[in-house]
Structures are given as C-alpha cells and as structure tokens.
Amino acid sequence: MRLLNILFLAMLILPLFSFFTLSLTLSDQIQLPPRYYSYISDNVTQGSGIDVIFYASSPITFMIMTPSQFYQFNQTGLSQSIYSTTTNSLSKFFPLTSGQYYIVFDNNISNNPVTLNYYILTRPLPTGIADYGLKANNGVISPYVEKIKSVIGAVEINKLLAYNLTPPAGISQYSASIQLNVVLQVNTIGGSQQLWLQNVIQIYTNNYSYRFEDNIWNFTGKISILSNSSVKGNGLVYVTNDGNDYYAYGTNFSTLLSPSLKYLLINTSYTSQGSMISFGYMNQSGLTIWYDNVTILIPNTLSAYILVDGYNFTAR
C-alpha cells in the first residue's frame, strides 16, 4: 500500500510503505498507480456534511475515516471506517457530526493505474436539489457557468412533520421551511458583488399554517452593502447576532391544505443604479403573485444575473 501525492515527483522508499507528505485538493484529476492511495483531510462543522462526487476508470475502494481510523490505516493498511465501498463512481452526500475526517481513495483492486476525477464539497445539511456548476461527461467531471434572470421551483406537499427538541433561539420546535435559493451576481465599474436570494415557504407543522418569506444576504464580504437606505421593498434590513446584515419580509399566514402543489419564483433585472428582485408564487388559479419587489441601490451597475459557477466560490 502506498500513499500518492500528486504535488511531488519523488518517492521516499521506506521498509513497508512509500509515502508522499501532502494531501489532495478538493477537486482534481489524478492517476492512482496500483496499491497506492490518496486522501483528503476535511473539517466538518455542526449541522454540515460532505458531498462526494467521483469517477474512476476502474473500481477503487472509497472510505471516510476519523483521524484515529486513518492513523491505523496509514500505519498498517487495515482499519475500520465510517463508510466504505468499492466502485468506479459515486455521487453521495454524507451527513456527519462536527470534527475532522479523512476521505480516502485506494487503488487496491486493479493492477493497473486508475484515472480518478473527484469533487469534494463541505456544505450545510438539508440543501435538497442543488446545482454546483459541475457536469459529468464520459466519466470526467468538468465545471460550467450559467447566467439567467429567472428561476422557478415546484414542490408537492402530501404530508410534512417536523419537531426539533432543541431549536435555535426564536425558532419554533415545529418550524420547517422549503426554500428556493440562488446567488445574484452584480457587476459594477468597481468590481463584482454577490447576493444570496431566498424565496421561502415557512411552515408550522403543529397547526399546518404557512406563509411566504424572502431574504437577501450579502455574500460579498464583511463590508455589507445592505441597509434600509440602500434596500427598498416591503421588508426591512436586520442584523444577526454575529453582525451580518440581511433583508427580510414575510406575508400573512394561511392554512396549508394537503396535498398541495406550490411554486416559488425569483425574477431579476437591473439598471445602472442597481438590481431589482421580485419574489413570487403561483396561487391555486395558476396566477403569479409577486409579493415583494425589492430594489437594491448599487451605483454604476454594469450587469446583474443569477449565477451558477463551477469554477469559483463566493467571497463568503
């Protein structure tokens, strides 16, 4: 068993193993020689997990380990693991408790080199359907970019139960939500800014009441562009306990019928003075109701669009 480091070209020969000293990046294409393994060390915070996508030219052994398990594996080649499978492809989300984990790709099956394409992402727990700007073509993962002005999401609710024994402060034990979330890219003469847009169905499952709610968060950096003087809509700008500004508005509550089909919509446009964002839903008659039309004043705006970008992360 050998540990592969794609950043070094030399190999130190030891009595039992050949080691390289650095781990892999979070996305890449590598060659795994026979009896070599590669690993990624990743830290997971509370309420998060790890998304793993990989394609290999031949079956390999994939494992997720704790530090103690990885130490045992690194020393002896044998160890227990949190998860283990032998396959040539995988696309799976692993919810994990907070801590450090080792993601291991082991070419212990084939006697030939294996080409491995992989992508690792740590993200919060329930995300649902997501577009990371990544596509697979003939076993190769490649990024892509989409720029659009509108999105729509549909959900059919037949039965919904929720109960949190220890909810965060100010949150009901019976609270649940269905969210349509996107990133708005705003390009100005001075640079680019990113805003996190949320169109939400907030539901209380103890009495099946619900309402529509929108949020706008600053994703650009610590210096917020959101204030009640720069953001105009039906809602207001608030400040979280850790100092982050966000805009929020909610409609009145109604009774949620079951089964129920709901549509959430976000539409965007812009002028040189800033961005316009409309949050809406379709009613039972199929008519679109725009319940909040928000203008964000950003001088010298050149363009604005909903962005899916597999090449880059937002500043936050």
Short mmCIF file of C-alpha atoms in Angstrom, two decimals:
data_model
loop_
_atom_site.label_atom_id
_atom_site.label_comp_id
_atom_site.label_asym_id
_atom_site.label_seq_id
_atom_site.Cartn_x
_atom_site.Cartn_y
_atom_site.Cartn_z
CA MET A 1 0.00 0.00 0.00
CA ARG A 2 1.36 3.41 -0.94
CA LEU A 3 0.25 6.96 -0.37
CA LEU A 4 0.21 9.09 -3.50
CA ASN A 5 1.00 12.79 -3.52
CA ILE A 6 0.33 14.40 -6.87
CA LEU A 7 2.34 17.50 -5.96
CA PHE A 8 5.68 15.68 -5.60
CA LEU A 9 7.56 13.78 -8.31
CA ALA A 10 9.95 11.95 -5.97
CA MET A 11 9.16 8.97 -3.75
CA LEU A 12 10.79 8.09 -0.44
CA ILE A 13 11.18 4.32 -0.06
CA LEU A 14 10.54 3.02 3.43
CA PRO A 15 10.59 -0.61 4.64
CA LEU A 16 6.84 -1.22 4.33
CA PHE A 17 5.31 1.75 2.55
CA SER A 18 6.18 4.54 0.13
CA PHE A 19 4.91 7.90 1.38
CA PHE A 20 4.29 11.33 -0.02
CA THR A 21 3.55 14.00 2.54
CA LEU A 22 0.68 16.18 1.27
CA SER A 23 -2.99 15.51 0.71
CA LEU A 24 -5.11 16.23 -2.35
CA THR A 25 -7.00 19.39 -3.22
CA LEU A 26 -10.82 19.36 -3.11
CA SER A 27 -11.26 18.77 -6.86
CA ASP A 28 -8.88 17.38 -9.46
CA GLN A 29 -8.00 14.62 -11.91
CA ILE A 30 -5.19 12.30 -10.80
CA GLN A 31 -3.56 9.00 -11.70
CA LEU A 32 -3.55 6.37 -8.95
CA PRO A 33 -0.89 3.67 -9.51
CA PRO A 34 -1.67 0.13 -8.31
CA ARG A 35 -1.53 -0.25 -4.49
CA TYR A 36 -1.41 3.50 -3.98
CA TYR A 37 -3.97 5.53 -2.06
CA SER A 38 -4.70 9.24 -1.85
CA TYR A 39 -6.53 11.15 0.84
CA ILE A 40 -8.20 14.46 1.60
CA SER A 41 -8.49 15.88 5.12
CA ASP A 42 -11.63 17.95 5.68
CA ASN A 43 -13.20 19.64 8.70
CA VAL A 44 -16.97 19.48 9.20
CA THR A 45 -18.87 21.90 11.43
CA GLN A 46 -22.07 21.12 13.34
CA GLY A 47 -25.05 20.69 11.03
CA SER A 48 -22.94 20.01 7.95
CA GLY A 49 -21.74 17.12 5.84
CA ILE A 50 -19.58 16.21 2.87
CA ASP A 51 -20.67 15.90 -0.76
CA VAL A 52 -18.55 13.41 -2.72
CA ILE A 53 -18.61 13.00 -6.49
CA PHE A 54 -16.03 10.85 -8.27
CA TYR A 55 -15.50 8.78 -11.38
CA ALA A 56 -12.66 6.25 -11.75
CA SER A 57 -11.54 4.35 -14.84
CA SER A 58 -11.60 1.12 -12.79
CA PRO A 59 -13.16 0.22 -9.42
CA ILE A 60 -11.38 1.58 -6.35
CA THR A 61 -12.06 1.46 -2.62
CA PHE A 62 -13.53 4.68 -1.22
CA MET A 63 -13.53 5.30 2.54
CA ILE A 64 -14.37 8.03 5.07
CA MET A 65 -12.39 7.79 8.31
CA THR A 66 -11.91 9.53 11.62
CA PRO A 67 -8.34 10.67 12.48
CA SER A 68 -7.74 7.60 14.66
CA GLN A 69 -9.04 5.26 11.96
CA PHE A 70 -6.88 6.95 9.34
CA TYR A 71 -3.80 6.72 11.58
CA GLN A 72 -4.36 2.98 11.94
CA PHE A 73 -4.89 2.62 8.19
CA ASN A 74 -1.78 4.68 7.42
CA GLN A 75 0.33 2.53 9.74
CA THR A 76 -0.97 -0.94 8.91
CA GLY A 77 -3.13 -0.72 5.80
CA LEU A 78 -6.06 -2.09 7.79
CA SER A 79 -8.70 -0.16 9.71
CA GLN A 80 -12.37 0.32 10.34
CA SER A 81 -14.08 3.26 8.63
CA ILE A 82 -17.27 5.28 8.89
CA TYR A 83 -18.11 4.40 5.29
CA SER A 84 -16.51 2.09 2.76
CA THR A 85 -17.45 0.94 -0.73
CA THR A 86 -15.76 -0.46 -3.82
CA THR A 87 -16.97 1.17 -7.01
CA ASN A 88 -15.85 3.19 -10.03
CA SER A 89 -18.30 6.07 -9.45
CA LEU A 90 -20.14 7.71 -6.58
CA SER A 91 -22.33 10.75 -6.03
CA LYS A 92 -23.45 10.91 -2.42
CA PHE A 93 -23.92 13.31 0.50
CA PHE A 94 -22.66 12.17 3.91
CA PRO A 95 -24.19 13.93 6.96
CA LEU A 96 -21.52 13.96 9.67
CA THR A 97 -21.04 15.26 13.20
CA SER A 98 -18.55 18.07 13.69
CA GLY A 99 -14.89 17.10 13.51
CA GLN A 100 -12.04 16.17 11.20
CA TYR A 101 -12.45 13.44 8.59
CA TYR A 102 -10.23 11.72 6.04
CA ILE A 103 -11.58 10.88 2.59
CA VAL A 104 -9.53 8.04 1.09
CA PHE A 105 -9.30 6.74 -2.49
CA ASP A 106 -7.45 3.40 -2.54
CA ASN A 107 -6.42 1.63 -5.76
CA ASN A 108 -6.28 -1.79 -4.12
CA ILE A 109 -8.43 -3.58 -6.69
CA SER A 110 -6.77 -3.06 -10.07
CA ASN A 111 -3.24 -3.99 -11.11
CA ASN A 112 -3.22 -1.02 -13.48
CA PRO A 113 -3.13 2.75 -12.94
CA VAL A 114 -6.57 4.28 -12.40
CA THR A 115 -7.64 7.73 -13.61
CA LEU A 116 -9.68 9.43 -10.88
CA ASN A 117 -11.84 12.56 -11.26
CA TYR A 118 -13.22 13.80 -7.97
CA TYR A 119 -15.00 16.75 -6.36
CA ILE A 120 -15.40 17.21 -2.60
CA LEU A 121 -17.63 19.86 -1.01
CA THR A 122 -18.48 20.53 2.63
CA ARG A 123 -21.95 22.05 2.96
CA PRO A 124 -24.81 22.51 5.46
CA LEU A 125 -27.26 19.66 5.96
CA PRO A 126 -30.56 19.89 4.14
CA THR A 127 -29.82 21.51 0.80
CA GLY A 128 -32.15 19.43 -1.36
CA ILE A 129 -31.67 19.74 -5.11
CA ALA A 130 -28.57 21.80 -5.87
CA ASP A 131 -26.63 22.90 -8.95
CA TYR A 132 -22.91 23.27 -8.25
CA GLY A 133 -21.94 24.06 -11.84
CA LEU A 134 -20.45 20.61 -12.39
CA LYS A 135 -21.25 18.05 -15.08
CA ALA A 136 -20.03 14.55 -15.85
CA ASN A 137 -19.18 13.56 -19.42
CA ASN A 138 -17.69 10.12 -20.12
CA GLY A 139 -16.55 9.84 -16.53
CA VAL A 140 -14.87 13.27 -16.47
CA ILE A 141 -16.16 15.97 -14.09
CA SER A 142 -15.93 19.46 -15.58
CA PRO A 143 -17.24 22.84 -14.42
CA TYR A 144 -19.63 25.09 -16.34
CA VAL A 145 -21.24 28.52 -15.98
CA GLU A 146 -24.92 29.52 -16.27
CA LYS A 147 -26.23 33.10 -16.26
CA ILE A 148 -30.01 33.52 -16.05
CA LYS A 149 -32.52 36.13 -14.89
CA SER A 150 -35.36 33.96 -13.50
CA VAL A 151 -35.84 30.68 -11.65
CA ILE A 152 -38.88 28.66 -10.60
CA GLY A 153 -39.18 25.79 -8.15
CA ALA A 154 -42.09 23.40 -7.62
CA VAL A 155 -42.88 21.23 -4.61
CA GLU A 156 -45.77 18.86 -3.89
CA ILE A 157 -46.56 18.59 -0.18
CA ASN A 158 -48.51 15.48 0.76
CA LYS A 159 -47.55 15.26 4.43
CA LEU A 160 -44.99 17.20 6.43
CA LEU A 161 -43.91 16.56 10.02
CA ALA A 162 -41.19 18.44 11.90
CA TYR A 163 -40.13 18.55 15.54
CA ASN A 164 -36.85 19.86 16.94
CA LEU A 165 -36.27 19.07 20.60
CA THR A 166 -33.62 21.82 20.92
CA PRO A 167 -34.38 24.50 18.31
CA PRO A 168 -32.25 27.66 17.97
CA ALA A 169 -33.37 30.71 19.94
CA GLY A 170 -36.50 32.27 18.47
CA ILE A 171 -37.35 29.21 16.32
CA SER A 172 -40.42 27.06 16.97
CA GLN A 173 -39.97 23.35 17.61
CA TYR A 174 -42.50 22.74 14.83
CA SER A 175 -40.96 25.07 12.25
CA ALA A 176 -39.95 23.80 8.80
CA SER A 177 -39.20 25.51 5.52
CA ILE A 178 -38.99 24.86 1.80
CA GLN A 179 -36.52 27.17 0.07
CA LEU A 180 -35.57 28.34 -3.40
CA ASN A 181 -32.04 29.76 -3.05
CA VAL A 182 -29.84 31.38 -5.70
CA VAL A 183 -26.79 33.66 -5.96
CA LEU A 184 -27.21 37.03 -7.69
CA GLN A 185 -24.01 38.31 -9.29
CA VAL A 186 -23.86 42.12 -9.62
CA ASN A 187 -21.02 43.53 -11.73
CA THR A 188 -20.10 47.19 -11.28
CA ILE A 189 -17.39 49.51 -12.50
CA GLY A 190 -15.60 48.95 -9.19
CA GLY A 191 -15.88 45.14 -9.15
CA SER A 192 -18.41 42.37 -8.52
CA GLN A 193 -20.76 41.65 -5.62
CA GLN A 194 -22.76 38.55 -4.71
CA LEU A 195 -26.15 38.42 -3.01
CA TRP A 196 -27.83 35.28 -1.64
CA LEU A 197 -31.55 35.32 -2.53
CA GLN A 198 -34.04 33.12 -0.69
CA ASN A 199 -37.72 32.59 -1.51
CA VAL A 200 -39.12 30.51 1.34
CA ILE A 201 -42.30 28.70 2.36
CA GLN A 202 -42.28 28.81 6.17
CA ILE A 203 -44.48 26.12 7.73
CA TYR A 204 -45.57 25.32 11.28
CA THR A 205 -46.39 21.63 11.27
CA ASN A 206 -48.33 21.63 14.56
CA ASN A 207 -51.19 23.66 13.02
CA TYR A 208 -50.29 23.48 9.29
CA SER A 209 -50.07 27.24 8.91
CA TYR A 210 -47.68 28.69 6.33
CA ARG A 211 -46.51 31.91 4.77
CA PHE A 212 -44.11 33.11 2.08
CA GLU A 213 -40.92 34.83 3.19
CA ASP A 214 -37.93 36.27 1.35
CA ASN A 215 -34.39 37.01 2.48
CA ILE A 216 -31.44 38.74 0.85
CA TRP A 217 -27.96 38.20 2.32
CA ASN A 218 -24.67 39.86 1.50
CA PHE A 219 -22.25 37.22 0.18
CA THR A 220 -19.52 39.62 -0.96
CA GLY A 221 -17.57 40.15 2.25
CA LYS A 222 -17.68 41.58 5.73
CA ILE A 223 -18.43 45.08 4.43
CA SER A 224 -22.17 44.90 3.86
CA ILE A 225 -23.99 46.77 1.11
CA LEU A 226 -27.34 46.13 2.79
CA SER A 227 -29.03 48.90 4.76
CA ASN A 228 -32.52 50.36 4.95
CA SER A 229 -31.32 53.28 2.84
CA SER A 230 -29.92 51.07 0.06
CA VAL A 231 -32.60 48.33 0.02
CA LYS A 232 -36.23 49.22 -0.77
CA GLY A 233 -39.09 46.73 -0.56
CA ASN A 234 -41.92 45.62 1.71
CA GLY A 235 -39.44 44.43 4.34
CA LEU A 236 -36.53 45.79 6.35
CA VAL A 237 -32.83 45.15 6.87
CA TYR A 238 -31.95 43.36 10.12
CA VAL A 239 -28.68 42.46 11.86
CA THR A 240 -27.86 38.97 13.17
CA ASN A 241 -26.13 38.33 16.48
CA ASP A 242 -22.79 37.90 14.69
CA GLY A 243 -23.13 41.21 12.85
CA ASN A 244 -24.36 40.08 9.44
CA ASP A 245 -26.95 42.26 7.70
CA TYR A 246 -29.88 40.75 5.82
CA TYR A 247 -33.16 41.89 4.29
CA ALA A 248 -36.39 40.05 5.16
CA TYR A 249 -40.12 40.20 4.52
CA GLY A 250 -42.96 37.78 5.23
CA THR A 251 -46.60 37.58 4.16
CA ASN A 252 -49.52 36.80 6.45
CA PHE A 253 -50.08 33.18 7.46
CA SER A 254 -52.60 30.92 5.73
CA THR A 255 -53.76 27.32 6.23
CA LEU A 256 -51.78 24.73 4.28
CA LEU A 257 -54.02 22.24 2.51
CA SER A 258 -52.83 18.69 1.91
CA PRO A 259 -51.96 17.60 -0.71
CA SER A 260 -50.72 20.93 -2.01
CA LEU A 261 -48.63 21.97 -5.04
CA LYS A 262 -46.57 25.13 -4.54
CA TYR A 263 -44.46 27.14 -6.98
CA LEU A 264 -41.76 29.61 -5.92
CA LEU A 265 -40.39 32.22 -8.34
CA ILE A 266 -37.48 34.68 -8.37
CA ASN A 267 -37.08 37.22 -11.17
CA THR A 268 -34.21 39.70 -11.53
CA SER A 269 -33.41 42.75 -13.64
CA TYR A 270 -31.09 45.74 -13.36
CA THR A 271 -30.33 49.31 -14.34
CA SER A 272 -27.15 51.33 -13.93
CA GLN A 273 -28.38 52.26 -10.44
CA GLY A 274 -28.79 48.74 -9.09
CA SER A 275 -30.75 45.49 -9.13
CA MET A 276 -34.45 44.73 -8.98
CA ILE A 277 -35.53 41.42 -7.45
CA SER A 278 -39.10 40.09 -7.46
CA PHE A 279 -40.16 37.26 -5.14
CA GLY A 280 -43.36 35.45 -6.03
CA TYR A 281 -45.50 32.34 -6.03
CA MET A 282 -48.34 30.86 -8.07
CA ASN A 283 -51.77 30.75 -6.46
CA GLN A 284 -54.32 27.95 -6.84
CA SER A 285 -55.59 29.52 -10.08
CA GLY A 286 -52.13 29.48 -11.65
CA LEU A 287 -51.70 33.25 -11.40
CA THR A 288 -48.30 34.61 -10.38
CA ILE A 289 -48.37 36.76 -7.24
CA TRP A 290 -45.29 38.94 -6.77
CA TYR A 291 -45.49 39.53 -3.03
CA ASP A 292 -42.26 41.55 -2.69
CA ASN A 293 -40.45 43.69 -5.25
CA VAL A 294 -37.06 44.76 -3.94
CA THR A 295 -34.67 47.37 -5.31
CA ILE A 296 -31.04 47.36 -4.17
CA LEU A 297 -29.20 50.58 -4.91
CA ILE A 298 -25.75 49.73 -6.28
CA PRO A 299 -24.36 52.65 -8.31
CA ASN A 300 -22.52 52.03 -11.59
CA THR A 301 -24.06 48.60 -12.14
CA LEU A 302 -22.97 47.10 -15.47
CA SER A 303 -24.89 43.80 -15.31
CA ALA A 304 -26.68 41.50 -12.88
CA TYR A 305 -27.80 37.89 -13.22
CA ILE A 306 -28.42 34.69 -11.28
CA LEU A 307 -25.15 32.80 -11.46
CA VAL A 308 -24.15 29.14 -11.33
CA ASP A 309 -20.36 28.94 -11.50
CA GLY A 310 -18.45 25.69 -11.18
CA TYR A 311 -15.11 27.49 -11.38
CA ASN A 312 -15.38 29.83 -8.40
CA PHE A 313 -16.80 30.23 -4.89
CA THR A 314 -18.34 33.40 -3.50
CA ALA A 315 -16.19 35.52 -1.23
CA ARG A 316 -18.06 34.12 1.79
#
